[in-house]
Amino acid sequence: MKRFLALTLALLIVMTMAACGGSGGKAADPNTLVVWHDKEAAVIEALQAYLDKALPDITVRFEKKTSLTDSLKLVGNDPSSAPDLFVFAHDKIGVFAEMGILTPVTELISQSELSGYLPMTLEAATYNGSLYQLPLYFETLLFMYNRRYMQDEEVPTTTEELLAYMKENTGRGRYGFVEQHSTAYYSAAWIHGFGGSIIDADGTPFPDQQAVKDALEYHLKFVDLMPGETEYSTVNTLFLEGKADATIGGPWMVPSAREANIDLGIASMPTVDKTGRALAPYSGVQGIHVLTFAAQNKTDAVQKLLHALLDPEVGVVLAQASGCAPANSACYDDSRVCDDTLVQAMRTTAEIAVPMPNIPEMDVMWTVVGNLLTDVNLSKSGVDKAFAAALTQANSLINAMH
């Protein structure tokens, strides 16, 4: 890791020296905060409106970056180019913490002020014992179904019930259930359902190897009843055109389903009969991160911003604006949120969801697991052979980082 970090920091210094332009003026005005993001307009507009009212003496300027992580690696803490804060998912925290460009938010607000936050969101935001993100909202995958074809009483509560439903309702261009079965983000739910994981907090790939292999072998029964092509566009189209009764998808699918006049049902994830564990999807926690330069040079303004964002009203306005599931548990008792079935479903799923690993080693595991799933599900290589190759690749890539 030291060699990897040294190279990263050396590259950062060179590229930062070459960088020009950017948000600029960080040091010039201590009451102006530049916040980078990659979020949809509705989320940022809601945040902007709230902060304009909550912080009349501070100017908060949101700037959209389509390649936010690459841009941050380029500018680091350079006061002429970098933002003061950024809104992004939690899974890159480890990378930026190791680069030394982040300040733990608990150096600016007290840990006790976070007591009402969902534990899963705080777990996601923590790296090496420090909380590097103030969570705002989160996303998880959900079991969705079309009530025109799958009645509420038919919704499977176990994976064996799901398999039986698929066998009875698949054929002639129709599918009982579809998902992105060969994508790591989606298939992780099945691995977790068998008690396995892709990587542990210490960077060990597939710590329970047998659990992963058992999950892959079992999942094949379902894969065989789904189309071979399962990219997002394929799965989305099948469900929206009424050619698939049910799917596992994210909240981003809901607007399209409603536009297609689908009577959308949302249910709990099925439980794996063999293990008694529910299919547990990854969760992505979106929140605000503080760059070290801003923490040290705009301390007062940054603290005021963080304290403003602690207000449960923030989660409520985000839920109203874009169906976001708030990180602050107090939001779910608000009358403006408690009747939102989508948001409440994600709140329930948060009890079992697994935060995406935020360690640097996870970056290579997306590729490793993607290759493993392709070998098992599409190329029909044996599970043992494909897994052995994946483990070798994972160890090789991780060792190269250290």
mmCIF file of N, CA, C and O in Angstrom, residues 40-127:
data_model
loop_
_atom_site.group_PDB
_atom_site.id
_atom_site.type_symbol
_atom_site.label_atom_id
_atom_site.label_comp_id
_atom_site.label_asym_id
_atom_site.label_seq_id
_atom_site.Cartn_x
_atom_site.Cartn_y
_atom_site.Cartn_z
ATOM 1 N N GLU A 40 -28.423 14.352 -9.750
ATOM 2 C CA GLU A 40 -29.490 14.852 -10.607
ATOM 3 C C GLU A 40 -29.917 16.238 -10.162
ATOM 4 O O GLU A 40 -29.754 16.625 -8.996
ATOM 5 N N ALA A 41 -30.491 16.981 -11.095
ATOM 6 C CA ALA A 41 -30.840 18.379 -10.839
ATOM 7 C C ALA A 41 -31.791 18.536 -9.662
ATOM 8 O O ALA A 41 -31.643 19.469 -8.849
ATOM 9 N N ALA A 42 -32.776 17.645 -9.529
ATOM 10 C CA ALA A 42 -33.777 17.787 -8.474
ATOM 11 C C ALA A 42 -33.146 17.760 -7.084
ATOM 12 O O ALA A 42 -33.557 18.510 -6.187
ATOM 13 N N VAL A 43 -32.136 16.904 -6.892
ATOM 14 C CA VAL A 43 -31.464 16.800 -5.597
ATOM 15 C C VAL A 43 -30.719 18.088 -5.276
ATOM 16 O O VAL A 43 -30.828 18.640 -4.171
ATOM 17 N N ILE A 44 -29.958 18.579 -6.236
ATOM 18 C CA ILE A 44 -29.142 19.771 -5.994
ATOM 19 C C ILE A 44 -30.007 21.014 -5.846
ATOM 20 O O ILE A 44 -29.735 21.889 -5.005
ATOM 21 N N GLU A 45 -31.054 21.105 -6.631
ATOM 22 C CA GLU A 45 -31.955 22.256 -6.503
ATOM 23 C C GLU A 45 -32.590 22.296 -5.120
ATOM 24 O O GLU A 45 -32.747 23.365 -4.519
ATOM 25 N N ALA A 46 -32.954 21.132 -4.592
ATOM 26 C CA ALA A 46 -33.542 21.073 -3.252
ATOM 27 C C ALA A 46 -32.519 21.475 -2.190
ATOM 28 O O ALA A 46 -32.840 22.218 -1.252
ATOM 29 N N LEU A 47 -31.287 20.980 -2.331
ATOM 30 C CA LEU A 47 -30.235 21.343 -1.377
ATOM 31 C C LEU A 47 -29.922 22.833 -1.446
ATOM 32 O O LEU A 47 -29.750 23.497 -0.418
ATOM 33 N N GLN A 48 -29.827 23.357 -2.675
ATOM 34 C CA GLN A 48 -29.508 24.767 -2.848
ATOM 35 C C GLN A 48 -30.569 25.653 -2.204
ATOM 36 O O GLN A 48 -30.250 26.609 -1.473
ATOM 37 N N ALA A 49 -31.835 25.330 -2.449
ATOM 38 C CA ALA A 49 -32.928 26.133 -1.892
ATOM 39 C C ALA A 49 -32.912 26.096 -0.361
ATOM 40 O O ALA A 49 -33.111 27.125 0.300
ATOM 41 N N TYR A 50 -32.660 24.922 0.186
ATOM 42 C CA TYR A 50 -32.618 24.791 1.639
ATOM 43 C C TYR A 50 -31.465 25.587 2.232
ATOM 44 O O TYR A 50 -31.636 26.329 3.215
ATOM 45 N N LEU A 51 -30.267 25.453 1.646
ATOM 46 C CA LEU A 51 -29.090 26.121 2.200
ATOM 47 C C LEU A 51 -29.138 27.628 2.020
ATOM 48 O O LEU A 51 -28.646 28.374 2.871
ATOM 49 N N ASP A 52 -29.713 28.090 0.925
ATOM 50 C CA ASP A 52 -29.849 29.534 0.731
ATOM 51 C C ASP A 52 -30.656 30.158 1.869
ATOM 52 O O ASP A 52 -30.376 31.273 2.321
ATOM 53 N N LYS A 53 -31.656 29.412 2.336
ATOM 54 C CA LYS A 53 -32.506 29.918 3.416
ATOM 55 C C LYS A 53 -31.855 29.702 4.778
ATOM 56 O O LYS A 53 -31.916 30.561 5.667
ATOM 57 N N ALA A 54 -31.216 28.560 4.951
ATOM 58 C CA ALA A 54 -30.633 28.218 6.253
ATOM 59 C C ALA A 54 -29.345 28.975 6.546
ATOM 60 O O ALA A 54 -29.014 29.212 7.718
ATOM 61 N N LEU A 55 -28.605 29.333 5.486
ATOM 62 C CA LEU A 55 -27.304 29.992 5.658
ATOM 63 C C LEU A 55 -27.256 31.293 4.850
ATOM 64 O O LEU A 55 -26.528 31.393 3.850
ATOM 65 N N PRO A 56 -27.987 32.307 5.253
ATOM 66 C CA PRO A 56 -28.036 33.546 4.466
ATOM 67 C C PRO A 56 -26.707 34.286 4.382
ATOM 68 O O PRO A 56 -26.493 35.078 3.455
ATOM 69 N N ASP A 57 -25.797 34.028 5.325
ATOM 70 C CA ASP A 57 -24.517 34.737 5.338
ATOM 71 C C ASP A 57 -23.398 33.972 4.640
ATOM 72 O O ASP A 57 -22.253 34.422 4.613
ATOM 73 N N ILE A 58 -23.732 32.798 4.100
ATOM 74 C CA ILE A 58 -22.728 31.972 3.409
ATOM 75 C C ILE A 58 -23.195 31.681 1.994
ATOM 76 O O ILE A 58 -24.362 31.328 1.782
ATOM 77 N N THR A 59 -22.304 31.823 1.049
ATOM 78 C CA THR A 59 -22.617 31.496 -0.339
ATOM 79 C C THR A 59 -22.175 30.065 -0.619
ATOM 80 O O THR A 59 -20.982 29.745 -0.498
ATOM 81 N N VAL A 60 -23.124 29.208 -0.946
ATOM 82 C CA VAL A 60 -22.816 27.815 -1.297
ATOM 83 C C VAL A 60 -23.040 27.655 -2.793
ATOM 84 O O VAL A 60 -24.143 27.874 -3.284
ATOM 85 N N ARG A 61 -21.986 27.284 -3.493
ATOM 86 C CA ARG A 61 -22.070 27.162 -4.955
ATOM 87 C C ARG A 61 -21.832 25.712 -5.362
ATOM 88 O O ARG A 61 -20.739 25.170 -5.175
ATOM 89 N N PHE A 62 -22.858 25.080 -5.905
ATOM 90 C CA PHE A 62 -22.744 23.702 -6.384
ATOM 91 C C PHE A 62 -22.257 23.693 -7.829
ATOM 92 O O PHE A 62 -22.737 24.460 -8.666
ATOM 93 N N GLU A 63 -21.290 22.812 -8.105
ATOM 94 C CA GLU A 63 -20.761 22.667 -9.462
ATOM 95 C C GLU A 63 -20.805 21.191 -9.852
ATOM 96 O O GLU A 63 -20.264 20.349 -9.139
ATOM 97 N N LYS A 64 -21.432 20.902 -10.961
ATOM 98 C CA LYS A 64 -21.553 19.506 -11.405
ATOM 99 C C LYS A 64 -20.289 19.049 -12.122
ATOM 100 O O LYS A 64 -19.754 19.754 -12.988
ATOM 101 N N LYS A 65 -19.805 17.852 -11.774
ATOM 102 C CA LYS A 65 -18.632 17.240 -12.395
ATOM 103 C C LYS A 65 -19.015 15.831 -12.848
ATOM 104 O O LYS A 65 -19.348 14.981 -12.028
ATOM 105 N N THR A 66 -18.976 15.591 -14.144
ATOM 106 C CA THR A 66 -19.371 14.277 -14.648
ATOM 107 C C THR A 66 -18.341 13.200 -14.308
ATOM 108 O O THR A 66 -18.677 12.037 -14.194
ATOM 109 N N SER A 67 -17.078 13.582 -14.173
ATOM 110 C CA SER A 67 -16.030 12.634 -13.772
ATOM 111 C C SER A 67 -15.439 13.125 -12.458
ATOM 112 O O SER A 67 -14.257 13.457 -12.371
ATOM 113 N N LEU A 68 -16.276 13.136 -11.440
ATOM 114 C CA LEU A 68 -15.895 13.771 -10.182
ATOM 115 C C LEU A 68 -14.680 13.126 -9.537
ATOM 116 O O LEU A 68 -13.758 13.816 -9.096
ATOM 117 N N THR A 69 -14.658 11.797 -9.470
ATOM 118 C CA THR A 69 -13.538 11.139 -8.794
ATOM 119 C C THR A 69 -12.226 11.369 -9.529
ATOM 120 O O THR A 69 -11.194 11.608 -8.902
ATOM 121 N N ASP A 70 -12.258 11.309 -10.850
ATOM 122 C CA ASP A 70 -11.040 11.577 -11.622
ATOM 123 C C ASP A 70 -10.576 13.016 -11.421
ATOM 124 O O ASP A 70 -9.368 13.285 -11.315
ATOM 125 N N SER A 71 -11.529 13.934 -11.371
ATOM 126 C CA SER A 71 -11.189 15.350 -11.177
ATOM 127 C C SER A 71 -10.563 15.573 -9.810
ATOM 128 O O SER A 71 -9.590 16.325 -9.669
ATOM 129 N N LEU A 72 -11.096 14.896 -8.783
ATOM 130 C CA LEU A 72 -10.533 15.049 -7.448
ATOM 131 C C LEU A 72 -9.130 14.475 -7.350
ATOM 132 O O LEU A 72 -8.261 15.028 -6.671
ATOM 133 N N LYS A 73 -8.911 13.351 -8.015
ATOM 134 C CA LYS A 73 -7.561 12.782 -8.026
ATOM 135 C C LYS A 73 -6.586 13.742 -8.690
ATOM 136 O O LYS A 73 -5.404 13.794 -8.343
ATOM 137 N N LEU A 74 -7.078 14.518 -9.622
ATOM 138 C CA LEU A 74 -6.232 15.470 -10.344
ATOM 139 C C LEU A 74 -5.880 16.677 -9.486
ATOM 140 O O LEU A 74 -4.716 17.080 -9.406
ATOM 141 N N VAL A 75 -6.866 17.268 -8.811
ATOM 142 C CA VAL A 75 -6.634 18.541 -8.123
ATOM 143 C C VAL A 75 -6.281 18.389 -6.650
ATOM 144 O O VAL A 75 -5.690 19.298 -6.056
ATOM 145 N N GLY A 76 -6.668 17.264 -6.030
ATOM 146 C CA GLY A 76 -6.343 17.078 -4.619
ATOM 147 C C GLY A 76 -6.840 18.220 -3.763
ATOM 148 O O GLY A 76 -8.003 18.609 -3.822
ATOM 149 N N ASN A 77 -5.940 18.796 -2.964
ATOM 150 C CA ASN A 77 -6.284 19.921 -2.088
ATOM 151 C C ASN A 77 -5.787 21.254 -2.638
ATOM 152 O O ASN A 77 -5.699 22.234 -1.898
ATOM 153 N N ASP A 78 -5.448 21.303 -3.907
ATOM 154 C CA ASP A 78 -4.939 22.532 -4.508
ATOM 155 C C ASP A 78 -5.963 23.657 -4.330
ATOM 156 O O ASP A 78 -7.069 23.593 -4.878
ATOM 157 N N PRO A 79 -5.624 24.708 -3.604
ATOM 158 C CA PRO A 79 -6.606 25.761 -3.315
ATOM 159 C C PRO A 79 -7.077 26.521 -4.541
ATOM 160 O O PRO A 79 -8.131 27.166 -4.494
ATOM 161 N N SER A 80 -6.329 26.466 -5.634
ATOM 162 C CA SER A 80 -6.747 27.202 -6.835
ATOM 163 C C SER A 80 -7.694 26.401 -7.714
ATOM 164 O O SER A 80 -8.349 26.966 -8.589
ATOM 165 N N SER A 81 -7.793 25.087 -7.496
ATOM 166 C CA SER A 81 -8.573 24.245 -8.402
ATOM 167 C C SER A 81 -9.591 23.349 -7.719
ATOM 168 O O SER A 81 -10.599 22.992 -8.323
ATOM 169 N N ALA A 82 -9.326 22.952 -6.499
ATOM 170 C CA ALA A 82 -10.183 21.973 -5.829
ATOM 171 C C ALA A 82 -11.414 22.636 -5.217
ATOM 172 O O ALA A 82 -11.411 23.837 -4.924
ATOM 173 N N PRO A 83 -12.465 21.863 -4.988
ATOM 174 C CA PRO A 83 -13.632 22.392 -4.277
ATOM 175 C C PRO A 83 -13.350 22.432 -2.783
ATOM 176 O O PRO A 83 -12.287 21.998 -2.324
ATOM 177 N N ASP A 84 -14.286 22.948 -2.028
ATOM 178 C CA ASP A 84 -14.182 22.909 -0.572
ATOM 179 C C ASP A 84 -14.776 21.614 -0.028
ATOM 180 O O ASP A 84 -14.292 21.053 0.949
ATOM 181 N N LEU A 85 -15.848 21.174 -0.665
ATOM 182 C CA LEU A 85 -16.544 19.954 -0.267
ATOM 183 C C LEU A 85 -17.048 19.267 -1.527
ATOM 184 O O LEU A 85 -17.058 19.866 -2.614
ATOM 185 N N PHE A 86 -17.486 18.032 -1.394
ATOM 186 C CA PHE A 86 -18.134 17.370 -2.530
ATOM 187 C C PHE A 86 -19.192 16.397 -2.032
ATOM 188 O O PHE A 86 -19.098 15.852 -0.932
ATOM 189 N N VAL A 87 -20.222 16.236 -2.859
ATOM 190 C CA VAL A 87 -21.307 15.293 -2.580
ATOM 191 C C VAL A 87 -21.120 14.099 -3.499
ATOM 192 O O VAL A 87 -21.094 14.238 -4.721
ATOM 193 N N PHE A 88 -20.989 12.912 -2.895
ATOM 194 C CA PHE A 88 -20.717 11.703 -3.683
ATOM 195 C C PHE A 88 -21.042 10.490 -2.827
ATOM 196 O O PHE A 88 -21.274 10.589 -1.625
ATOM 197 N N ALA A 89 -21.052 9.331 -3.464
ATOM 198 C CA ALA A 89 -21.274 8.079 -2.738
ATOM 199 C C ALA A 89 -20.089 7.773 -1.830
ATOM 200 O O ALA A 89 -18.975 8.262 -2.041
ATOM 201 N N HIS A 90 -20.326 6.907 -0.854
ATOM 202 C CA HIS A 90 -19.321 6.636 0.174
ATOM 203 C C HIS A 90 -18.197 5.720 -0.280
ATOM 204 O O HIS A 90 -17.170 5.622 0.402
ATOM 205 N N ASP A 91 -18.369 5.030 -1.408
ATOM 206 C CA ASP A 91 -17.452 3.940 -1.733
ATOM 207 C C ASP A 91 -16.049 4.373 -2.141
ATOM 208 O O ASP A 91 -15.164 3.519 -2.257
ATOM 209 N N LYS A 92 -15.815 5.663 -2.367
ATOM 210 C CA LYS A 92 -14.468 6.136 -2.705
ATOM 211 C C LYS A 92 -13.774 6.791 -1.517
ATOM 212 O O LYS A 92 -12.698 7.369 -1.666
ATOM 213 N N ILE A 93 -14.388 6.705 -0.353
ATOM 214 C CA ILE A 93 -13.808 7.345 0.824
ATOM 215 C C ILE A 93 -12.389 6.850 1.088
ATOM 216 O O ILE A 93 -11.486 7.633 1.381
ATOM 217 N N GLY A 94 -12.181 5.544 1.008
ATOM 218 C CA GLY A 94 -10.861 4.992 1.294
ATOM 219 C C GLY A 94 -9.783 5.539 0.389
ATOM 220 O O GLY A 94 -8.667 5.848 0.841
ATOM 221 N N VAL A 95 -10.099 5.668 -0.892
ATOM 222 C CA VAL A 95 -9.125 6.194 -1.852
ATOM 223 C C VAL A 95 -8.699 7.599 -1.469
ATOM 224 O O VAL A 95 -7.506 7.925 -1.399
ATOM 225 N N PHE A 96 -9.683 8.464 -1.178
ATOM 226 C CA PHE A 96 -9.365 9.859 -0.890
ATOM 227 C C PHE A 96 -8.778 10.043 0.507
ATOM 228 O O PHE A 96 -7.962 10.940 0.726
ATOM 229 N N ALA A 97 -9.189 9.193 1.443
ATOM 230 C CA ALA A 97 -8.589 9.257 2.777
ATOM 231 C C ALA A 97 -7.113 8.879 2.712
ATOM 232 O O ALA A 97 -6.263 9.509 3.357
ATOM 233 N N GLU A 98 -6.790 7.855 1.929
ATOM 234 C CA GLU A 98 -5.398 7.435 1.779
ATOM 235 C C GLU A 98 -4.565 8.497 1.063
ATOM 236 O O GLU A 98 -3.366 8.629 1.311
ATOM 237 N N MET A 99 -5.202 9.262 0.188
ATOM 238 C CA MET A 99 -4.507 10.366 -0.481
ATOM 239 C C MET A 99 -4.244 11.528 0.472
ATOM 240 O O MET A 99 -3.429 12.405 0.182
ATOM 241 N N GLY A 100 -4.956 11.537 1.598
ATOM 242 C CA GLY A 100 -4.754 12.588 2.580
ATOM 243 C C GLY A 100 -5.485 13.874 2.294
ATOM 244 O O GLY A 100 -5.139 14.932 2.842
ATOM 245 N N ILE A 101 -6.522 13.815 1.454
ATOM 246 C CA ILE A 101 -7.207 15.057 1.087
ATOM 247 C C ILE A 101 -8.513 15.260 1.852
ATOM 248 O O ILE A 101 -9.153 16.302 1.699
ATOM 249 N N LEU A 102 -8.931 14.283 2.670
ATOM 250 C CA LEU A 102 -10.182 14.396 3.413
ATOM 251 C C LEU A 102 -9.943 14.640 4.898
ATOM 252 O O LEU A 102 -8.975 14.141 5.470
ATOM 253 N N THR A 103 -10.864 15.379 5.506
ATOM 254 C CA THR A 103 -10.871 15.565 6.959
ATOM 255 C C THR A 103 -12.093 14.862 7.532
ATOM 256 O O THR A 103 -13.196 15.031 7.001
ATOM 257 N N PRO A 104 -11.943 14.071 8.584
ATOM 258 C CA PRO A 104 -13.119 13.450 9.214
ATOM 259 C C PRO A 104 -14.127 14.520 9.634
ATOM 260 O O PRO A 104 -13.751 15.549 10.208
ATOM 261 N N VAL A 105 -15.389 14.276 9.362
ATOM 262 C CA VAL A 105 -16.403 15.285 9.695
ATOM 263 C C VAL A 105 -16.558 15.444 11.195
ATOM 264 O O VAL A 105 -17.019 16.487 11.686
ATOM 265 N N THR A 106 -16.169 14.429 11.961
ATOM 266 C CA THR A 106 -16.286 14.518 13.413
ATOM 267 C C THR A 106 -15.229 15.439 14.031
ATOM 268 O O THR A 106 -15.225 15.648 15.242
ATOM 269 N N GLU A 107 -14.348 15.981 13.211
ATOM 270 C CA GLU A 107 -13.458 17.043 13.688
ATOM 271 C C GLU A 107 -14.145 18.394 13.610
ATOM 272 O O GLU A 107 -13.630 19.405 14.108
ATOM 273 N N LEU A 108 -15.321 18.417 12.960
ATOM 274 C CA LEU A 108 -16.047 19.673 12.757
ATOM 275 C C LEU A 108 -17.421 19.667 13.418
ATOM 276 O O LEU A 108 -17.985 20.717 13.711
ATOM 277 N N ILE A 109 -17.983 18.486 13.624
ATOM 278 C CA ILE A 109 -19.231 18.318 14.363
ATOM 279 C C ILE A 109 -19.020 17.167 15.337
ATOM 280 O O ILE A 109 -18.142 16.328 15.138
ATOM 281 N N SER A 110 -19.825 17.121 16.382
ATOM 282 C CA SER A 110 -19.623 16.069 17.387
ATOM 283 C C SER A 110 -20.329 14.775 16.980
ATOM 284 O O SER A 110 -21.362 14.804 16.312
ATOM 285 N N GLN A 111 -19.749 13.665 17.402
ATOM 286 C CA GLN A 111 -20.321 12.355 17.112
ATOM 287 C C GLN A 111 -21.730 12.226 17.689
ATOM 288 O O GLN A 111 -22.602 11.580 17.110
ATOM 289 N N SER A 112 -21.969 12.862 18.815
ATOM 290 C CA SER A 112 -23.276 12.762 19.462
ATOM 291 C C SER A 112 -24.389 13.350 18.610
ATOM 292 O O SER A 112 -25.557 12.957 18.738
ATOM 293 N N GLU A 113 -24.051 14.287 17.736
ATOM 294 C CA GLU A 113 -25.058 14.897 16.873
ATOM 295 C C GLU A 113 -25.546 13.939 15.789
ATOM 296 O O GLU A 113 -26.509 14.227 15.086
ATOM 297 N N LEU A 114 -24.881 12.797 15.664
ATOM 298 C CA LEU A 114 -25.232 11.818 14.648
ATOM 299 C C LEU A 114 -25.976 10.624 15.236
ATOM 300 O O LEU A 114 -26.180 9.620 14.543
ATOM 301 N N SER A 115 -26.386 10.724 16.479
ATOM 302 C CA SER A 115 -27.001 9.582 17.158
ATOM 303 C C SER A 115 -28.300 9.127 16.500
ATOM 304 O O SER A 115 -28.689 7.963 16.628
ATOM 305 N N GLY A 116 -28.973 10.019 15.787
ATOM 306 C CA GLY A 116 -30.226 9.655 15.157
ATOM 307 C C GLY A 116 -30.098 9.127 13.748
ATOM 308 O O GLY A 116 -31.106 8.847 13.087
ATOM 309 N N TYR A 117 -28.890 8.958 13.277
ATOM 310 C CA TYR A 117 -28.689 8.478 11.911
ATOM 311 C C TYR A 117 -28.785 6.957 11.846
ATOM 312 O O TYR A 117 -28.437 6.262 12.802
ATOM 313 N N LEU A 118 -29.250 6.447 10.714
ATOM 314 C CA LEU A 118 -29.337 5.006 10.541
ATOM 315 C C LEU A 118 -27.936 4.402 10.653
ATOM 316 O O LEU A 118 -27.000 4.872 10.000
ATOM 317 N N PRO A 119 -27.764 3.357 11.465
ATOM 318 C CA PRO A 119 -26.436 2.777 11.664
ATOM 319 C C PRO A 119 -25.740 2.383 10.364
ATOM 320 O O PRO A 119 -24.524 2.537 10.231
ATOM 321 N N MET A 120 -26.515 1.873 9.397
ATOM 322 C CA MET A 120 -25.920 1.466 8.124
ATOM 323 C C MET A 120 -25.236 2.630 7.420
ATOM 324 O O MET A 120 -24.176 2.468 6.814
ATOM 325 N N THR A 121 -25.805 3.817 7.511
ATOM 326 C CA THR A 121 -25.221 4.972 6.824
ATOM 327 C C THR A 121 -23.926 5.422 7.487
ATOM 328 O O THR A 121 -22.985 5.828 6.801
ATOM 329 N N LEU A 122 -23.867 5.325 8.802
ATOM 330 C CA LEU A 122 -22.643 5.704 9.501
ATOM 331 C C LEU A 122 -21.544 4.659 9.278
ATOM 332 O O LEU A 122 -20.365 5.006 9.155
ATOM 333 N N GLU A 123 -21.940 3.407 9.209
ATOM 334 C CA GLU A 123 -20.972 2.347 8.903
ATOM 335 C C GLU A 123 -20.356 2.576 7.528
ATOM 336 O O GLU A 123 -19.142 2.445 7.342
ATOM 337 N N ALA A 124 -21.191 2.938 6.571
ATOM 338 C CA ALA A 124 -20.711 3.174 5.210
ATOM 339 C C ALA A 124 -19.726 4.327 5.158
ATOM 340 O O ALA A 124 -18.766 4.305 4.379
ATOM 341 N N ALA A 125 -19.949 5.346 5.976
ATOM 342 C CA ALA A 125 -19.141 6.568 5.933
ATOM 343 C C ALA A 125 -17.851 6.465 6.738
ATOM 344 O O ALA A 125 -17.051 7.402 6.745
ATOM 345 N N THR A 126 -17.639 5.332 7.400
ATOM 346 C CA THR A 126 -16.476 5.164 8.273
ATOM 347 C C THR A 126 -15.365 4.394 7.573
ATOM 348 O O THR A 126 -15.592 3.356 6.957
ATOM 349 N N TYR A 127 -14.159 4.917 7.689
ATOM 350 C CA TYR A 127 -12.978 4.249 7.125
ATOM 351 C C TYR A 127 -11.863 4.307 8.158
ATOM 352 O O TYR A 127 -11.519 5.389 8.659
#
